[in-house]
GROMACS .gro file of C-alpha atoms in nm:
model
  382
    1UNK     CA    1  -4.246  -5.413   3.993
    2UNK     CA    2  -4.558  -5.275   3.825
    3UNK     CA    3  -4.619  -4.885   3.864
    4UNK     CA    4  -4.897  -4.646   3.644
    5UNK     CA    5  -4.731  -4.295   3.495
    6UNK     CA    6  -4.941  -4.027   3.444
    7UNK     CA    7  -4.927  -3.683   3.379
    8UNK     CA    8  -5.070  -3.316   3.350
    9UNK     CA    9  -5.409  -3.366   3.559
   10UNK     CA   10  -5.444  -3.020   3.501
   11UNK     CA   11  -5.707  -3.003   3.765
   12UNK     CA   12  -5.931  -2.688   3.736
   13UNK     CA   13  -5.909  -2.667   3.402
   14UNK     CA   14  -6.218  -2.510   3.195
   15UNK     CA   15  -6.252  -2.612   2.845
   16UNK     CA   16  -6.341  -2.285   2.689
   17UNK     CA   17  -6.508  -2.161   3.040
   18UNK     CA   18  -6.682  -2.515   3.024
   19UNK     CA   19  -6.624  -2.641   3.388
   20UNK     CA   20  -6.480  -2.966   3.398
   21UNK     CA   21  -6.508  -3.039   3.728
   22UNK     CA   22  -6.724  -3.320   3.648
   23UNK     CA   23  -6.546  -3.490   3.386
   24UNK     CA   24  -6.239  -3.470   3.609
   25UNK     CA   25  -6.378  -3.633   3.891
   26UNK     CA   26  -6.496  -3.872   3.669
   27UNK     CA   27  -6.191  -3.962   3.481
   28UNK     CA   28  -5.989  -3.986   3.843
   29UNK     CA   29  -6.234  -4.231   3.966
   30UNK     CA   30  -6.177  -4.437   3.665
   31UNK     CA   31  -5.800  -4.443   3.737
   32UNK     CA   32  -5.875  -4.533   4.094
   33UNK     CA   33  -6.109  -4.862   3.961
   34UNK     CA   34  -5.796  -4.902   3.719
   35UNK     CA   35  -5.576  -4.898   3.960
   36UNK     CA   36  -5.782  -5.143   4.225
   37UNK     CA   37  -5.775  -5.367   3.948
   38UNK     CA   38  -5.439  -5.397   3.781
   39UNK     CA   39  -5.303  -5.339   4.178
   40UNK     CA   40  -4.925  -5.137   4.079
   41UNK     CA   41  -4.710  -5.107   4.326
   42UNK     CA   42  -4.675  -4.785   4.285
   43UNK     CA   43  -4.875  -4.463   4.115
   44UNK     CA   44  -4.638  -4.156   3.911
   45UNK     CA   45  -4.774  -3.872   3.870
   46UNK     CA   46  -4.518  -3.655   3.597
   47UNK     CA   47  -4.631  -3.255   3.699
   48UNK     CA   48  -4.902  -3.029   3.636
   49UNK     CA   49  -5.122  -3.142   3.894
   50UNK     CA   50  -5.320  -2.811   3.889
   51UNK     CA   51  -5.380  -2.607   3.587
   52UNK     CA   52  -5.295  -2.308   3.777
   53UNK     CA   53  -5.050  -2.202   4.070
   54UNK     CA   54  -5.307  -2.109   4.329
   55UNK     CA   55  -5.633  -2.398   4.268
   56UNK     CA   56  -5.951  -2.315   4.371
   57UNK     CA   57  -6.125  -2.442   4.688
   58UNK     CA   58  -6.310  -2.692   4.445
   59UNK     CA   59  -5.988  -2.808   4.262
   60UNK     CA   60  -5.834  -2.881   4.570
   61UNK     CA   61  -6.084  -3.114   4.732
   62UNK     CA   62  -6.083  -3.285   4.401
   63UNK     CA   63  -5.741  -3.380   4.446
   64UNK     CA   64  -5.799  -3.461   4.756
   65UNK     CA   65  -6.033  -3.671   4.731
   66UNK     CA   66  -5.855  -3.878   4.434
   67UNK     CA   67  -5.494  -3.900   4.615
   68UNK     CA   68  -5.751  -4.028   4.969
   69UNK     CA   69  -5.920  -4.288   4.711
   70UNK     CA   70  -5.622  -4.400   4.574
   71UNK     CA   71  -5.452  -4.426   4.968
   72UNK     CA   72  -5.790  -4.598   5.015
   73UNK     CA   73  -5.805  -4.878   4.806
   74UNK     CA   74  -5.414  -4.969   4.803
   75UNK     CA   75  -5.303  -4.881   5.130
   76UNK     CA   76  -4.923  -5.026   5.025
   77UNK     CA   77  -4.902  -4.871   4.723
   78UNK     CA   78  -4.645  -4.527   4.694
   79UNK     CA   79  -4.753  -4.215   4.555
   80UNK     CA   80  -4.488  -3.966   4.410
   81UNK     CA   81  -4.583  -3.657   4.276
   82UNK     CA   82  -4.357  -3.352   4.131
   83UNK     CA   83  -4.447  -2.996   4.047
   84UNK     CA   84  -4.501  -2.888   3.664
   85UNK     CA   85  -4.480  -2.550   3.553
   86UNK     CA   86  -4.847  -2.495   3.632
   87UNK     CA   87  -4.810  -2.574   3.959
   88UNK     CA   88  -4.680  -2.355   4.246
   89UNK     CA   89  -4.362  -2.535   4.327
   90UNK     CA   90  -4.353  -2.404   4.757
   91UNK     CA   91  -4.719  -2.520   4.751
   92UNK     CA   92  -4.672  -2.866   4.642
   93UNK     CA   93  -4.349  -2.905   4.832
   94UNK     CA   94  -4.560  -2.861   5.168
   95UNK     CA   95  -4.544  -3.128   5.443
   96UNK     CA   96  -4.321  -3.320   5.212
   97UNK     CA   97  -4.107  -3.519   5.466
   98UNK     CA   98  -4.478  -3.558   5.684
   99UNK     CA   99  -4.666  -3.737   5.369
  100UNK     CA  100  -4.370  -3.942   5.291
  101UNK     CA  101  -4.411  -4.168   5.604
  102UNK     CA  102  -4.776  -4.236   5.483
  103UNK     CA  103  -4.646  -4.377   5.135
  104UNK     CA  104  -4.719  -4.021   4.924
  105UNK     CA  105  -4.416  -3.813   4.808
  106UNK     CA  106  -4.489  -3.489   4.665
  107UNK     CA  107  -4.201  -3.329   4.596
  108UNK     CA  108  -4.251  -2.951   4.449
  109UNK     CA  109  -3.923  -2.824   4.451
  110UNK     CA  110  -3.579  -2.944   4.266
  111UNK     CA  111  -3.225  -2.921   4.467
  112UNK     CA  112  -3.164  -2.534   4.501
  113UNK     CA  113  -2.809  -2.631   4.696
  114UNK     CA  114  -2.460  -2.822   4.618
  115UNK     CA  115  -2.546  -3.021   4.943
  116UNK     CA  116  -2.925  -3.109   4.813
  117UNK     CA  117  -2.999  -3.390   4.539
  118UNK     CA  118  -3.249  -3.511   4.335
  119UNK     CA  119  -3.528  -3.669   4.579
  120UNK     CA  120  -3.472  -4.029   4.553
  121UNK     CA  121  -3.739  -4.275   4.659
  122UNK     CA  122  -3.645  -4.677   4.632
  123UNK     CA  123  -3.872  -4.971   4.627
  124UNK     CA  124  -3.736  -5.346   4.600
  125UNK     CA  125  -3.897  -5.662   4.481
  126UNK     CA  126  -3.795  -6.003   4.401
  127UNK     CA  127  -3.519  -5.864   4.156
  128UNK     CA  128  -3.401  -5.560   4.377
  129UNK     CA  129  -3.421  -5.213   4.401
  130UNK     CA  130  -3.595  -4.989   4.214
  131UNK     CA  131  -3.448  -4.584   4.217
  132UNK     CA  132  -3.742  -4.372   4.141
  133UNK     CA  133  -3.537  -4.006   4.096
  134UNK     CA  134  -3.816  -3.726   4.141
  135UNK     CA  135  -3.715  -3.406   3.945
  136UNK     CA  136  -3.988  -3.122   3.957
  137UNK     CA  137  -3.982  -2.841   3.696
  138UNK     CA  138  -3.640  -2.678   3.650
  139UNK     CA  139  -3.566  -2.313   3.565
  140UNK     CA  140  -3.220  -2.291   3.485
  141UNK     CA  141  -3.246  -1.964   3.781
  142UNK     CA  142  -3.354  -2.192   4.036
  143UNK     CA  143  -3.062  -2.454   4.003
  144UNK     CA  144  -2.774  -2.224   3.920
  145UNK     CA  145  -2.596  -2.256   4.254
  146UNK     CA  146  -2.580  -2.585   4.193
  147UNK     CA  147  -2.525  -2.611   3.794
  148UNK     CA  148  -2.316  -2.228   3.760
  149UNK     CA  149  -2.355  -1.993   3.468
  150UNK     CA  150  -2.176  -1.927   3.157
  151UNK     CA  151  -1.842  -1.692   3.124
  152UNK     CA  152  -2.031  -1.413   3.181
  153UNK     CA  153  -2.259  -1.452   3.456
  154UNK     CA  154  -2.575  -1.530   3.247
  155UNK     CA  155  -2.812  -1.852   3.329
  156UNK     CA  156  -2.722  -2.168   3.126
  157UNK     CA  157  -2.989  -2.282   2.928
  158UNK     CA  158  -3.257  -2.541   2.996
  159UNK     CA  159  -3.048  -2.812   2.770
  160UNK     CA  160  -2.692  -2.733   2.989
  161UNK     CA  161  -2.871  -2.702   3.324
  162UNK     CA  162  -3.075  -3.019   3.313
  163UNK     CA  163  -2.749  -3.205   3.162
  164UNK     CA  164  -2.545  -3.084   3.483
  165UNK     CA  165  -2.796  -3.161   3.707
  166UNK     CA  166  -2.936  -3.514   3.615
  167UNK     CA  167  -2.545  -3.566   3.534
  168UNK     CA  168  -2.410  -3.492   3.885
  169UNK     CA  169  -2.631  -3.752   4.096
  170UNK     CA  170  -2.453  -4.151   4.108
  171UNK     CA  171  -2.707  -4.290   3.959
  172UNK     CA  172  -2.600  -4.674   3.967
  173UNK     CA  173  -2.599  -4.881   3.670
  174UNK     CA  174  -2.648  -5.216   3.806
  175UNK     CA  175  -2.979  -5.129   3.959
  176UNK     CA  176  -3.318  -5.068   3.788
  177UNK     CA  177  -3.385  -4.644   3.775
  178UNK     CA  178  -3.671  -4.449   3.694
  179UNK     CA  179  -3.663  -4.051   3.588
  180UNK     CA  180  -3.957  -3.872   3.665
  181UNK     CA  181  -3.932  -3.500   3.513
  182UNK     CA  182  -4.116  -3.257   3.374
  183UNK     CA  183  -3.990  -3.041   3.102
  184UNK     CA  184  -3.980  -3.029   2.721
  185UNK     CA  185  -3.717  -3.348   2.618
  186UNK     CA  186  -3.611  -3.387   2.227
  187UNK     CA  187  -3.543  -3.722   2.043
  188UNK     CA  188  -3.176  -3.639   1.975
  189UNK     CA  189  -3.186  -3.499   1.581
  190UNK     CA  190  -3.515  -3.414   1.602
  191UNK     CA  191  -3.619  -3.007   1.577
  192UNK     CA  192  -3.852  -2.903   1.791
  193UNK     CA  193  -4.090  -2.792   1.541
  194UNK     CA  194  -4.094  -3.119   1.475
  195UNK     CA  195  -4.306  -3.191   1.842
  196UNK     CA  196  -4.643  -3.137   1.792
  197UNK     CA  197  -4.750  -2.904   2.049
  198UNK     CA  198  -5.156  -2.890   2.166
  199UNK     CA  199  -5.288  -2.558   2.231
  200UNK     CA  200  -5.317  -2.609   2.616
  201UNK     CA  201  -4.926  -2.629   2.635
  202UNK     CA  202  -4.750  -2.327   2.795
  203UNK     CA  203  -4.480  -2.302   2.505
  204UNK     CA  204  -4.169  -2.048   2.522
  205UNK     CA  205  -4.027  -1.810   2.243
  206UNK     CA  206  -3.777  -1.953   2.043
  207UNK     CA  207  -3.830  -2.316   2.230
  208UNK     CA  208  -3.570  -2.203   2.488
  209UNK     CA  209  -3.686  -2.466   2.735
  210UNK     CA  210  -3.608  -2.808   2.496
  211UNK     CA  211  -3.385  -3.036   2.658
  212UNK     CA  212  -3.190  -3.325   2.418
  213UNK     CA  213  -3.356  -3.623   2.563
  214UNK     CA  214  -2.987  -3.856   2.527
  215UNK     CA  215  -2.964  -3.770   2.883
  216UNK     CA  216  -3.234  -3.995   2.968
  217UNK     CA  217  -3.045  -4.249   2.898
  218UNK     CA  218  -2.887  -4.347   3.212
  219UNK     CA  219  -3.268  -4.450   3.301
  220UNK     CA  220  -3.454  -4.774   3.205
  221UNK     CA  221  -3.740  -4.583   3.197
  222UNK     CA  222  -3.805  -4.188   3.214
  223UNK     CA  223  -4.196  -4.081   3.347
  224UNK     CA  224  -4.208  -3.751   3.174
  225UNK     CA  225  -4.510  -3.510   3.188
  226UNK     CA  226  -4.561  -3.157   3.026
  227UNK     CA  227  -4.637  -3.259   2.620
  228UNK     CA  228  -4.981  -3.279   2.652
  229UNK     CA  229  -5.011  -3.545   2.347
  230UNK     CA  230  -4.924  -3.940   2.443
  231UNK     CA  231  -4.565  -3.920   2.277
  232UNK     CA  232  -4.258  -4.152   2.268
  233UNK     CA  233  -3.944  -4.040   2.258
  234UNK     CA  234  -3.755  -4.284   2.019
  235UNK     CA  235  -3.879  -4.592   2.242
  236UNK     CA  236  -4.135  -4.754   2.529
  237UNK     CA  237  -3.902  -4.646   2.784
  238UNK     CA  238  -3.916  -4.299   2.764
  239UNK     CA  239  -4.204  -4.126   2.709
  240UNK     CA  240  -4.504  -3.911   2.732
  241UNK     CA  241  -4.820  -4.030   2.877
  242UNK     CA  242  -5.053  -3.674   2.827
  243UNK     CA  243  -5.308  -3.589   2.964
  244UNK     CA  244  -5.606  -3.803   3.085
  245UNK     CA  245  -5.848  -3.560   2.956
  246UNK     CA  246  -5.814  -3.367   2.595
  247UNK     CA  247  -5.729  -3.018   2.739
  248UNK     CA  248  -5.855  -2.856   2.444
  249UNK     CA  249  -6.013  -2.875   2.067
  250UNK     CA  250  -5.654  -2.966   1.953
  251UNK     CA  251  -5.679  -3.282   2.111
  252UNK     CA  252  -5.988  -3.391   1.995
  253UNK     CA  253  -6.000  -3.746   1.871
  254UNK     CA  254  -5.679  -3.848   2.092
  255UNK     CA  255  -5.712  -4.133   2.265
  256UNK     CA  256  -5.583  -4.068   2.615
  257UNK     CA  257  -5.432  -4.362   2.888
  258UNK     CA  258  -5.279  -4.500   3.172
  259UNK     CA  259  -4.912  -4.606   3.120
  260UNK     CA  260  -4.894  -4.895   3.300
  261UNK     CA  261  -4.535  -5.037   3.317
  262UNK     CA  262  -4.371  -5.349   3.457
  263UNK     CA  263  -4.008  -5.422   3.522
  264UNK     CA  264  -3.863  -5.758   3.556
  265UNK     CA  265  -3.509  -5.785   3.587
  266UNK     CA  266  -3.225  -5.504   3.461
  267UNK     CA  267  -3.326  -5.443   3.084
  268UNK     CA  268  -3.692  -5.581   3.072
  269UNK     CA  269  -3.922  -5.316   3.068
  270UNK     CA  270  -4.275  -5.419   2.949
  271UNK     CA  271  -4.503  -5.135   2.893
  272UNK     CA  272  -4.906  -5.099   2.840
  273UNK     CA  273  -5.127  -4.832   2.794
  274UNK     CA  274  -5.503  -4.869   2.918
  275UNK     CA  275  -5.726  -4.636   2.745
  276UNK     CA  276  -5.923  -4.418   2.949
  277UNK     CA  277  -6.295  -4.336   2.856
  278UNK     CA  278  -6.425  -3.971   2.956
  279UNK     CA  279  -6.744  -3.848   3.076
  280UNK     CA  280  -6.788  -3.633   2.753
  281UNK     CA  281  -6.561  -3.662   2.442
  282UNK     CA  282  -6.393  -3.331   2.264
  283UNK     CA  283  -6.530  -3.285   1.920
  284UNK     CA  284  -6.471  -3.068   1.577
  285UNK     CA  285  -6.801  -3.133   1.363
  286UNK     CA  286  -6.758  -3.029   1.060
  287UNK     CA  287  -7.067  -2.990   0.782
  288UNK     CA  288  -7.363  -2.809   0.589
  289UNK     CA  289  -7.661  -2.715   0.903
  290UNK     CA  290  -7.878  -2.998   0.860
  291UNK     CA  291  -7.602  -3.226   0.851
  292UNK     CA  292  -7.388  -3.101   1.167
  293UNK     CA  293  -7.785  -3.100   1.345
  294UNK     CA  294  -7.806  -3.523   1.261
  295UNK     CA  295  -7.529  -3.541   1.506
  296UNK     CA  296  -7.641  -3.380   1.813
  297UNK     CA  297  -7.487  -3.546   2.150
  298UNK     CA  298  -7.373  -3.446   2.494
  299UNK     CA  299  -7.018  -3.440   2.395
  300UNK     CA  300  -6.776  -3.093   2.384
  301UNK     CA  301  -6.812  -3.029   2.055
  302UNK     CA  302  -6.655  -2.732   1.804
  303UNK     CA  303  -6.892  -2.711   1.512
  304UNK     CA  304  -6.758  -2.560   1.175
  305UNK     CA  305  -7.038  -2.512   0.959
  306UNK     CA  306  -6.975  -2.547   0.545
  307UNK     CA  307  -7.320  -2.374   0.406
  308UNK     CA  308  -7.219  -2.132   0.139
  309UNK     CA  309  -7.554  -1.963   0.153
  310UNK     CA  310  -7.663  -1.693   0.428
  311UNK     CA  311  -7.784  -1.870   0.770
  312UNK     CA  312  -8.025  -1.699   1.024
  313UNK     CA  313  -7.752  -1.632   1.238
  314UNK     CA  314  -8.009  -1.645   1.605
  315UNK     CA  315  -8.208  -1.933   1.435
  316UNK     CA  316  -7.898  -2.100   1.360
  317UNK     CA  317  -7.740  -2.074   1.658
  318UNK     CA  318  -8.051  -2.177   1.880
  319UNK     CA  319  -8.061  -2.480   1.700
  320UNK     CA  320  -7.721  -2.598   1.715
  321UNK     CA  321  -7.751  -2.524   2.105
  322UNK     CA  322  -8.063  -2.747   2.101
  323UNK     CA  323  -7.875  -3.025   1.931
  324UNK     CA  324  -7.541  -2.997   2.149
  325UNK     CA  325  -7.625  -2.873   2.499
  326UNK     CA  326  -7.214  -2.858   2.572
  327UNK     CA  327  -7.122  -2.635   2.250
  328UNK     CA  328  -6.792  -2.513   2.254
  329UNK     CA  329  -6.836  -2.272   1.968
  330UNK     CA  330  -6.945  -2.254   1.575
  331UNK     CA  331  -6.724  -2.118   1.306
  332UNK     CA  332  -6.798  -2.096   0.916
  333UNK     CA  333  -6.534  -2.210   0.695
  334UNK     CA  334  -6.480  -1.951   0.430
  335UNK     CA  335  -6.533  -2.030   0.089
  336UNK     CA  336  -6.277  -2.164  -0.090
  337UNK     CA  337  -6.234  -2.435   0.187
  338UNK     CA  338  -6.057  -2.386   0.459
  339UNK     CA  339  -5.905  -2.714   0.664
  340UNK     CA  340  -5.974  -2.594   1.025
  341UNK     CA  341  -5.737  -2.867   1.179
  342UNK     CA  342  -5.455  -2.644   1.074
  343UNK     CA  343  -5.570  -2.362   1.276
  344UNK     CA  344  -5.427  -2.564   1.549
  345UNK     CA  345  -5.050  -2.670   1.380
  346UNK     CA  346  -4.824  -2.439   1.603
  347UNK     CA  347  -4.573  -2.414   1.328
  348UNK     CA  348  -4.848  -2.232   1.127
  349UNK     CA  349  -4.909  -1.948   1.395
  350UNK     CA  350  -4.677  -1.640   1.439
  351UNK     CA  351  -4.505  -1.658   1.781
  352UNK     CA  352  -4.618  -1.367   2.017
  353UNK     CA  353  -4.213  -1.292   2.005
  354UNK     CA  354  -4.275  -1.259   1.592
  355UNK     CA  355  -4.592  -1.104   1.636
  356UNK     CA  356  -4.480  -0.822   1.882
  357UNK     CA  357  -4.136  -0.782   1.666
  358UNK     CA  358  -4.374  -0.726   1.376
  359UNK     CA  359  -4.538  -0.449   1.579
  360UNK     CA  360  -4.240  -0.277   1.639
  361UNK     CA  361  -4.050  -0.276   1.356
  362UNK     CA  362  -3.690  -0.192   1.301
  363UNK     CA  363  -3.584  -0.387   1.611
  364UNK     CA  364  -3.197  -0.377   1.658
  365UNK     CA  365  -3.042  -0.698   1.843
  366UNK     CA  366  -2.990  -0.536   2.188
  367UNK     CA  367  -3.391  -0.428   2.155
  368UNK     CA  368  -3.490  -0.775   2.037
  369UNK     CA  369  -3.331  -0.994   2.304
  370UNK     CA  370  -3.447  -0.747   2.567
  371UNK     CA  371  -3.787  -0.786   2.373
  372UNK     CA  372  -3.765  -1.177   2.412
  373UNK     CA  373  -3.622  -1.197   2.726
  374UNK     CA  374  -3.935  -1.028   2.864
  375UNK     CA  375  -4.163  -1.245   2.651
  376UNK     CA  376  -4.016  -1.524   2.829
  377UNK     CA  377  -4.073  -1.373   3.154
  378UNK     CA  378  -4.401  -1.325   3.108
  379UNK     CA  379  -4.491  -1.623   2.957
  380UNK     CA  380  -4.341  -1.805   3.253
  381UNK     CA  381  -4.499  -1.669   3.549
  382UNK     CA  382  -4.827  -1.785   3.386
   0.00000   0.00000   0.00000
């Protein structure tokens, strides 16, 4: 059985208020020819199909028009689709049991009862079946009737509540299963600071939301969206795909795909990844005026510009518009040299939790986990 995973469309996304309508169409249409070509039997898509909760008119019929494409040109092939945290989980989970009798599942929200269970959608082949479990995002709040709470009433965390609830479905061993999740999963030993994060990434205080990733292994492979870099997590069979567009400058130079995965028989997984090729790259060009002008292009560019000498600040930035009609934005690197890549290393930023602490000042430890705790709340509803 041969099936593509992707992830994070993030559809209605603007690149610094660039609109990338265009580039999104044009990247979707690509997967569509991919898929027409390479002919899976099925299509994964891992969360985050919108980049916000409620899309816009224009983000919508983009979607549309992709998922009608797809339907188009392989009328046998299934569709599943979960909800990330951009998404709005009772919007996605709309006409759920309709579009499943036409081949698409979109499932938007997890089991919220001890009688529900994790949407389960099997295919067969010449080998057997195939368990494709569909797990939307999970806030430990939405799944505590089914997972509990600690000794004193409190939600478990992400790690605990995931554990429970992947742990409580039969998923059998003899068969071929497939995970598809969205949340933040961790090699087992490995810190979280460890994961590089992109700047698009919703990320919470403390990294509250990481889940140890050894529960994945009750899955021959696990289609996992959310990490917005292509990213294994110890092997092929559990993994990452990213984005299919860079989502902002911190992904510039990535080289984005299609996962395209085939299972044989119980324990051989083969998987591929076909590069995709956008409209317009991302770009961080980095040099003295006249040099950074030699390289004008179409492309979504971030120029950092290394003259140490006064520049005609209107002159200079007519120019540079001239040379790169999609400019993101020009910075000038300080004397002394400055390595602008690590303006975009997470674990070189102060956390809004240490920034707002530093604010504050004096902070006892009732006052900061009330300050976190509504950190985290905010942070999530966006």
């Amino acid at each position: 059985m041969r099936f593509f995973h992707l992830s994070d469309l993030h559809i209605g996304l603007k690149l610094m208020n660039r609109d990338l309508s265009e580039d999104q169409t044009y990247i979707l249409n690509q997967m569509i020819d991919i898929a027409v070509e390479k002919h899976p039997d099925a299509i994964i898509v891992a969360g985050d199909i919108y980049d916000k909760a409620i899309p816009s008119a224009e983000a919508v019929e983009i979607f549309d028009d992709f998922i009608s494409g797809l339907a188009r040109a392989l009328p046998e092939c299934e569709i599943m689709m979960i909800s990330g945290n951009h998404d709005s989980a009772p919007r996605v989970n709309q006409f759920r049991s309709v579009l499943s009798r036409h081949r698409i599942h979109m499932i938007g929200l997890p089991p919220q009862t001890p009688e529900e269970h994790i949407e389960k959608v099997t295919l067969r082949d010449d080998y057997g079946a195939v368990n494709f479990y569909l797990l939307p995002f999970v806030k430990p709040s939405m799944v505590k009737m089914i997972t509990g709470t600690d000794e004193n009433g409190n939600n478990l965390t992400y790690n605990e509540t995931l554990h429970r609830l992947i742990g409580r479905e039969k998923v059998d061993q003899n068969e071929r299963n497939v995970l598809v999740s969205h949340q933040f999963y961790l090699p087992v030993g490995t810190a979280a600071e460890m994961i590089e994060r992109m700047d698009s990434e919703i990320r919470t205080i403390g990294n509250i939301d990481e889940v140890k990733a050894d529960i994945l292994q009750a899955f021959d492979y696990a289609a996992l969206g959310h990490i917005h870099k292509p990213m294994k997590l110890g092997d092929d069979c559990h993994r990452y795909s990213g984005t299919p567009l860079a989502c902002s400058v911190s992904e510039a130079g990535q080289q984005k795909g299609i996962v395209m995965v085939d299972l044989a028989e119980k324990g051989n997984v083969m998987t591929e990844v076909i590069p995709l090729f956008p409209l317009r790259q991302v770009r961080v060009i980095r040099g003295a005026l006249e040099e950074v002008l030699g390289q004008g292009c179409p492309d979504y560019v971030t120029v950092v510009l290394t003259d140490q000498l006064d520049l005609n600040v209107i002159d200079v930035t007519d120019r540079i518009r001239n040379a790169f009609p999609n400019l993101l934005e020009i910075r000038r690197e300080a004397e002394g040299g400055v390595n602008y890549a690590r303006a975009y290393e997470p674990e070189k930023k102060m956390s809004v939790y240490e920034f707002c602490a530093k604010l504050l000042n004096d902070l006892d430890d009732g006052e900061q986990d009330i300050l976190q705790d509504v950190i985290n709340t905010v942070m999530g509803a966006h």
